[in-house]
Amino acid sequence: MKKRIIAFRSDCPISTALDIFGDKWSLLIIRDIMFKGLNTYGDLLKGGEGIATNILADRLVLLECAGIISKAKHPDSKAKVLYQLTPKGADLAPILVEIIAWSEKHHKVHPEAIAFANEIEKDKAAVLTQIYSRL
Amino acid sequence: MKKRIIAFRSDCPISTALDIFGDKWSLLIIRDIMFKGLNTYGDLLKGGEGIATNILADRLVLLECAGIISKAKHPDSKAKVLYQLTPKGADLAPILVEIIAWSEKHHKVHPEAIAFANEIEKDKAAVLTQIYSRL
DNA sequence: TATTGAACTTGCAAATTACAAGTAATTTTT
DNA sequence: AAAAATTACTTGTAATTTGCAAGTTCAATA
């Protein structure tokens, strides 16, 4: 595991969080692992919005250093690496859920997201329980 | 009001949200307005983590374009501008609350934040009601 | 054994950020 | 009333980060 120093600007919890995942890509990687079940480098690369290969590599190292994801042996092949969320990473679920709810309320998003947002509104705890059970 | 085009990478709700506030500073500005009651350019500049003046100006324009904050006349002086959250901006509160809870659980943060995180854990709805009532 | 696939790395141009200084319109002080 | 200080920015430039294309290494398949 590569080591990377994360510089924290202050001891404010919001600032601390943003020092870890406050950029345009990190939470999308976490989304892909958490909701789309993507867990190899190649899948994450093709994942969605077209992340550059060097940026993906950089963020994976960073997220691993932050204890949000971990690398494991892939059951199918030695050439593959399995990326998965740690408990700390799984604990980001409530944040993502609130982001989804906010976006759905204030922006046009895709139909599936609307359905998911409705589920959240009905019973947020149940949605979170379901997410955690999958991880 | 200046116009700025925000490029959306996809219609995913998380991606959409990150296209608006997915950077190291935007949510800190929102935090300062929401929780610290800072509402002038100068106050936000001295706000906390040392944002650069051009970046602050840039983000304020962006957040206004996104409908998250609005500019108003300051009651004290014509030289001042009052920045405040719109309802859309206030709706970011649950996201910030979850971020605070996550950081407090997984990182060392300042004592006040711990107290706030405990309040959140006890009764999240009450905390949110209180935040909304202040806005 | 040769080709493909997976997970990266490297090099460089383009964009963004940070720092320092400057400007214009008030407001306060003298 | 004139001078000094505030307030909200803008501008210039260096440093950092990002994005794109190509290359490398090891493993798996033909």
Coordinates of C-alpha atoms (C1' of nucleotides) in Angstrom, one line a residue:
Chain A
M1 CA 0.0 0.0 0.0
K2 CA 1.3 3.4 -1.1
K3 CA 1.5 6.1 1.5
R4 CA 0.1 9.5 0.9
I5 CA -0.2 12.4 3.3
I6 CA -3.5 14.1 3.5
A7 CA -3.2 17.7 4.7
F8 CA -6.0 18.8 7.0
R9 CA -6.8 22.5 6.9
S10 CA -8.5 22.6 10.3
D11 CA -10.2 20.3 12.9
C12 CA -13.6 21.3 11.6
P13 CA -15.5 18.1 10.7
I14 CA -16.7 19.4 7.4
S15 CA -13.3 20.7 6.4
T16 CA -11.8 17.4 7.4
A17 CA -14.2 15.4 5.3
L18 CA -13.6 17.7 2.3
D19 CA -9.9 17.2 2.7
I20 CA -10.5 13.5 2.0
F21 CA -13.3 13.4 -0.5
G22 CA -13.9 17.1 -1.5
D23 CA -13.3 16.8 -5.2
K24 CA -15.2 16.0 -8.4
W25 CA -14.4 12.3 -8.5
S26 CA -13.9 10.6 -5.1
L27 CA -17.6 10.3 -4.2
L28 CA -18.4 9.0 -7.7
I29 CA -15.9 6.2 -7.2
I30 CA -17.5 5.5 -3.8
R31 CA -21.0 5.6 -5.5
D32 CA -19.8 3.1 -8.2
I33 CA -18.6 0.7 -5.5
M34 CA -21.5 1.2 -3.2
F35 CA -24.5 1.3 -5.6
K36 CA -23.3 -0.1 -8.9
G37 CA -21.2 -2.9 -7.5
L38 CA -18.2 -2.0 -9.6
N39 CA -15.1 -3.3 -7.9
T40 CA -12.2 -3.5 -10.4
Y41 CA -10.0 -0.8 -11.8
G42 CA -11.3 -1.4 -15.3
D43 CA -14.9 -1.4 -14.3
L44 CA -14.5 1.9 -12.4
L45 CA -12.7 3.4 -15.4
K46 CA -15.6 2.6 -17.7
G47 CA -17.9 3.4 -14.7
G48 CA -19.8 6.4 -15.7
E49 CA -18.6 9.9 -16.2
G50 CA -15.3 9.2 -17.9
I51 CA -12.6 9.6 -15.2
A52 CA -9.0 9.7 -16.5
T53 CA -6.9 6.7 -15.8
N54 CA -4.2 8.6 -13.8
I55 CA -6.9 10.4 -11.7
L56 CA -8.6 7.1 -10.9
A57 CA -5.3 5.6 -9.8
D58 CA -4.5 8.6 -7.7
R59 CA -7.9 8.7 -6.0
L60 CA -7.9 5.0 -5.3
V61 CA -4.5 5.4 -3.5
L62 CA -5.9 8.4 -1.6
L63 CA -9.1 6.6 -0.6
E64 CA -7.2 3.6 0.6
C65 CA -4.9 5.8 2.6
A66 CA -7.9 7.5 4.2
G67 CA -9.3 4.0 5.1
I68 CA -12.4 4.3 3.0
I69 CA -11.6 1.5 0.5
S70 CA -9.4 -1.5 0.7
K71 CA -7.7 -3.7 -1.9
A72 CA -8.3 -7.5 -1.9
K73 CA -7.6 -10.5 -4.0
H74 CA -10.1 -11.0 -6.8
P75 CA -11.7 -14.5 -6.7
D76 CA -11.7 -14.8 -10.5
S77 CA -8.1 -13.9 -11.4
K78 CA -4.7 -12.9 -10.0
A79 CA -4.5 -10.1 -12.6
K80 CA -7.5 -8.4 -11.1
V81 CA -7.8 -6.4 -7.9
L82 CA -10.9 -6.2 -5.9
Y83 CA -11.7 -2.8 -4.5
Q84 CA -14.2 -2.7 -1.7
L85 CA -15.5 -0.3 0.9
T86 CA -14.3 -0.5 4.5
P87 CA -16.8 0.1 7.3
K88 CA -15.6 3.7 7.3
G89 CA -16.4 3.9 3.6
A90 CA -19.8 2.2 4.1
D91 CA -20.6 4.9 6.7
L92 CA -20.6 7.4 3.9
A93 CA -23.9 6.0 2.7
P94 CA -26.1 8.5 4.7
I95 CA -24.2 11.4 3.1
L96 CA -24.7 9.9 -0.4
V97 CA -28.4 9.3 0.4
E98 CA -28.9 12.9 1.4
I99 CA -27.0 14.2 -1.7
I100 CA -29.3 12.0 -3.9
A101 CA -32.4 13.4 -2.1
W102 CA -31.2 17.0 -2.5
S103 CA -30.4 16.6 -6.2
E104 CA -33.7 14.9 -6.9
K105 CA -35.5 17.7 -5.2
H106 CA -33.7 20.5 -7.0
H107 CA -32.5 19.2 -10.3
K108 CA -33.5 17.0 -13.2
V109 CA -32.0 13.6 -12.7
H110 CA -32.5 10.2 -14.3
P111 CA -35.7 8.2 -13.6
E112 CA -34.1 5.5 -11.5
A113 CA -32.8 8.2 -9.2
I114 CA -36.2 9.7 -8.8
A115 CA -37.6 6.3 -7.8
F116 CA -34.7 5.9 -5.3
A117 CA -35.3 9.3 -3.9
N118 CA -38.9 8.5 -3.3
E119 CA -37.9 5.4 -1.4
I120 CA -35.6 7.5 0.7
E121 CA -38.4 9.9 1.5
K122 CA -40.7 7.2 2.5
D123 CA -38.3 5.4 4.8
K124 CA -34.8 6.6 5.0
A125 CA -33.8 4.1 7.7
A126 CA -35.0 1.2 5.7
V127 CA -33.0 2.3 2.6
L128 CA -29.9 2.7 4.7
T129 CA -30.4 -0.7 6.3
Q130 CA -30.7 -2.2 2.8
I131 CA -27.5 -0.5 1.7
Y132 CA -25.5 -1.7 4.7
S133 CA -26.8 -5.2 4.3
R134 CA -25.3 -5.3 0.8
L135 CA -21.9 -4.2 1.8
Chain B
M1 CA -25.7 38.9 -11.3
K2 CA -23.0 37.3 -13.3
K3 CA -23.8 34.3 -15.4
R4 CA -21.7 31.2 -15.3
I5 CA -22.4 27.9 -17.1
I6 CA -22.2 24.8 -15.0
A7 CA -21.3 21.7 -17.0
F8 CA -23.1 18.6 -15.8
R9 CA -21.3 15.4 -16.6
S10 CA -24.3 13.2 -16.4
D11 CA -27.9 13.1 -15.0
C12 CA -26.8 11.1 -12.0
P13 CA -27.9 13.0 -8.8
I14 CA -24.5 12.6 -7.1
S15 CA -22.6 13.7 -10.1
T16 CA -25.0 16.6 -10.6
A17 CA -24.4 17.7 -6.9
L18 CA -20.7 17.4 -7.2
D19 CA -20.7 19.5 -10.4
I20 CA -22.1 22.3 -8.2
F21 CA -20.4 21.9 -4.8
G22 CA -17.8 19.2 -5.4
D23 CA -14.7 21.1 -4.5
K24 CA -12.6 21.9 -1.4
W25 CA -14.3 25.3 -0.7
S26 CA -18.0 25.5 -1.6
L27 CA -19.4 23.6 1.3
L28 CA -17.1 25.5 3.7
I29 CA -18.7 28.7 2.5
I30 CA -22.1 27.2 2.9
R31 CA -21.1 26.0 6.4
D32 CA -19.9 29.6 7.3
I33 CA -23.2 31.1 6.3
M34 CA -25.4 28.3 7.7
F35 CA -23.7 27.6 11.0
K36 CA -21.4 30.6 11.8
G37 CA -23.7 33.3 10.6
L38 CA -21.1 34.9 8.4
N39 CA -22.7 36.8 5.6
T40 CA -20.4 39.4 4.1
Y41 CA -17.5 38.9 1.8
G42 CA -15.0 40.1 4.3
D43 CA -16.3 37.8 7.1
L44 CA -16.3 34.8 4.7
L45 CA -12.7 35.6 3.7
K46 CA -11.5 35.6 7.3
G47 CA -14.0 32.8 7.9
G48 CA -11.9 29.8 8.8
E49 CA -9.4 27.9 6.6
G50 CA -8.0 30.8 4.6
I51 CA -9.7 30.8 1.3
A52 CA -8.0 33.0 -1.4
T53 CA -9.9 36.1 -2.3
N54 CA -10.3 35.3 -6.0
I55 CA -11.5 31.8 -5.2
L56 CA -14.1 33.1 -2.8
A57 CA -15.3 35.6 -5.4
D58 CA -15.5 32.8 -8.0
R59 CA -17.4 30.4 -5.7
L60 CA -19.8 33.1 -4.6
V61 CA -20.7 33.7 -8.2
L62 CA -21.0 30.0 -8.9
L63 CA -23.2 29.3 -5.8
E64 CA -25.4 32.2 -6.8
C65 CA -25.8 30.9 -10.3
A66 CA -26.7 27.5 -8.9
G67 CA -29.4 29.1 -6.8
I68 CA -27.8 28.2 -3.5
I69 CA -27.0 31.6 -2.2
S70 CA -28.4 35.1 -3.0
K71 CA -27.1 38.6 -2.7
A72 CA -29.0 41.2 -0.8
K73 CA -28.6 44.8 0.5
H74 CA -26.9 44.9 3.8
P75 CA -28.9 46.7 6.5
D76 CA -25.9 48.4 8.0
S77 CA -24.1 49.8 4.9
K78 CA -24.2 50.4 1.2
A79 CA -20.6 49.2 0.9
K80 CA -21.5 45.8 2.3
V81 CA -23.2 42.9 0.5
L82 CA -25.4 40.4 2.4
Y83 CA -24.9 36.8 1.3
Q84 CA -27.6 34.4 2.4
L85 CA -28.8 30.9 1.7
T86 CA -31.8 30.4 -0.6
P87 CA -34.3 27.6 0.3
K88 CA -32.3 25.4 -2.1
G89 CA -29.1 26.2 -0.1
A90 CA -30.8 25.6 3.2
D91 CA -31.8 22.2 1.9
L92 CA -28.1 21.3 2.0
A93 CA -28.3 21.1 5.8
P94 CA -29.0 17.4 6.0
I95 CA -25.9 16.7 3.9
L96 CA -23.8 18.9 6.1
V97 CA -25.3 17.2 9.2
E98 CA -24.4 13.8 7.9
I99 CA -20.9 14.9 7.0
I100 CA -20.4 16.2 10.5
A101 CA -21.6 12.9 12.0
W102 CA -19.3 10.9 9.7
S103 CA -16.2 13.0 10.5
E104 CA -16.9 12.9 14.2
K105 CA -17.2 9.2 14.1
H106 CA -14.0 8.6 12.1
H107 CA -11.7 11.5 12.8
K108 CA -10.5 13.8 15.6
V109 CA -12.4 17.0 15.4
H110 CA -12.9 20.0 17.7
P111 CA -14.9 19.6 20.9
E112 CA -17.9 21.7 19.8
A113 CA -18.3 19.5 16.8
I114 CA -18.3 16.4 19.1
A115 CA -21.1 18.0 21.1
F116 CA -23.0 18.8 17.9
A117 CA -22.5 15.3 16.6
N118 CA -24.0 13.9 19.8
E119 CA -27.0 16.1 19.5
I120 CA -27.4 14.8 15.9
E121 CA -27.2 11.2 17.1
K122 CA -29.8 11.8 19.8
D123 CA -32.4 13.5 17.6
K124 CA -31.5 14.3 14.0
A125 CA -34.9 15.7 13.1
A126 CA -34.8 18.2 16.0
V127 CA -31.3 19.4 15.0
L128 CA -32.5 20.0 11.4
T129 CA -35.7 21.8 12.6
Q130 CA -33.5 24.1 14.6
I131 CA -31.2 24.8 11.7
Y132 CA -34.1 25.5 9.4
S133 CA -35.7 27.8 11.9
R134 CA -32.6 30.0 12.0
L135 CA -32.4 30.4 8.2
Chain C
dT1 C1' 4.7 -19.0 -27.6
dA2 C1' 2.1 -15.1 -28.9
dT3 C1' -1.6 -12.2 -28.2
dT4 C1' -4.9 -10.1 -25.3
dG5 C1' -6.5 -8.1 -20.8
dA6 C1' -5.9 -5.8 -16.4
dA7 C1' -3.8 -2.4 -13.6
dC8 C1' -1.5 0.8 -13.6
dT9 C1' 2.7 4.7 -14.9
dT10 C1' 4.7 8.5 -17.5
dG11 C1' 4.9 12.8 -20.2
dC12 C1' 3.1 16.9 -21.4
dA13 C1' -0.5 20.5 -22.4
dA14 C1' -4.4 22.7 -20.4
dA15 C1' -7.0 24.3 -16.7
dT16 C1' -7.4 25.5 -11.9
dT17 C1' -5.6 27.3 -7.6
dA18 C1' -2.9 30.2 -4.6
dC19 C1' -0.5 34.3 -3.5
dA20 C1' 0.3 39.2 -3.9
dA21 C1' -1.0 43.4 -5.3
dG22 C1' -4.2 46.8 -7.2
dT23 C1' -8.8 49.2 -7.9
dA24 C1' -13.4 51.4 -7.2
dA25 C1' -17.1 52.6 -4.3
dT26 C1' -18.5 53.7 0.2
dT27 C1' -17.9 55.0 5.1
dT28 C1' -15.4 56.9 8.8
dT29 C1' -12.1 59.9 10.8
dT30 C1' -9.8 64.3 11.2
Chain D
dA1 C1' -14.5 69.0 3.4
dA2 C1' -10.4 66.2 2.8
dA3 C1' -7.9 62.2 4.0
dA4 C1' -7.8 57.7 5.6
dA5 C1' -9.8 53.3 6.1
dT6 C1' -13.3 49.6 4.8
dT7 C1' -15.6 46.6 1.7
dA8 C1' -15.9 44.0 -2.2
dC9 C1' -14.0 42.8 -5.4
dT10 C1' -10.2 42.2 -10.0
dT11 C1' -5.8 41.3 -12.1
dG12 C1' -1.3 39.2 -12.8
dT13 C1' 1.6 35.4 -12.3
dA14 C1' 3.6 31.2 -10.3
dA15 C1' 2.5 26.7 -8.6
dT16 C1' -0.3 22.8 -8.5
dT17 C1' -3.7 19.8 -10.4
dT18 C1' -6.2 17.8 -14.2
dG19 C1' -6.9 15.6 -18.6
dC20 C1' -5.4 13.2 -22.6
dA21 C1' -2.5 9.9 -25.0
dA22 C1' 0.8 6.6 -25.0
dG23 C1' 3.6 3.2 -22.7
dT24 C1' 4.8 -0.7 -19.2
dT25 C1' 4.3 -4.9 -16.4
dC26 C1' 2.3 -9.0 -15.1
dA27 C1' -1.3 -12.6 -15.7
dA28 C1' -4.4 -15.2 -18.5
dT29 C1' -5.9 -17.1 -22.8
dA30 C1' -5.3 -19.1 -27.6

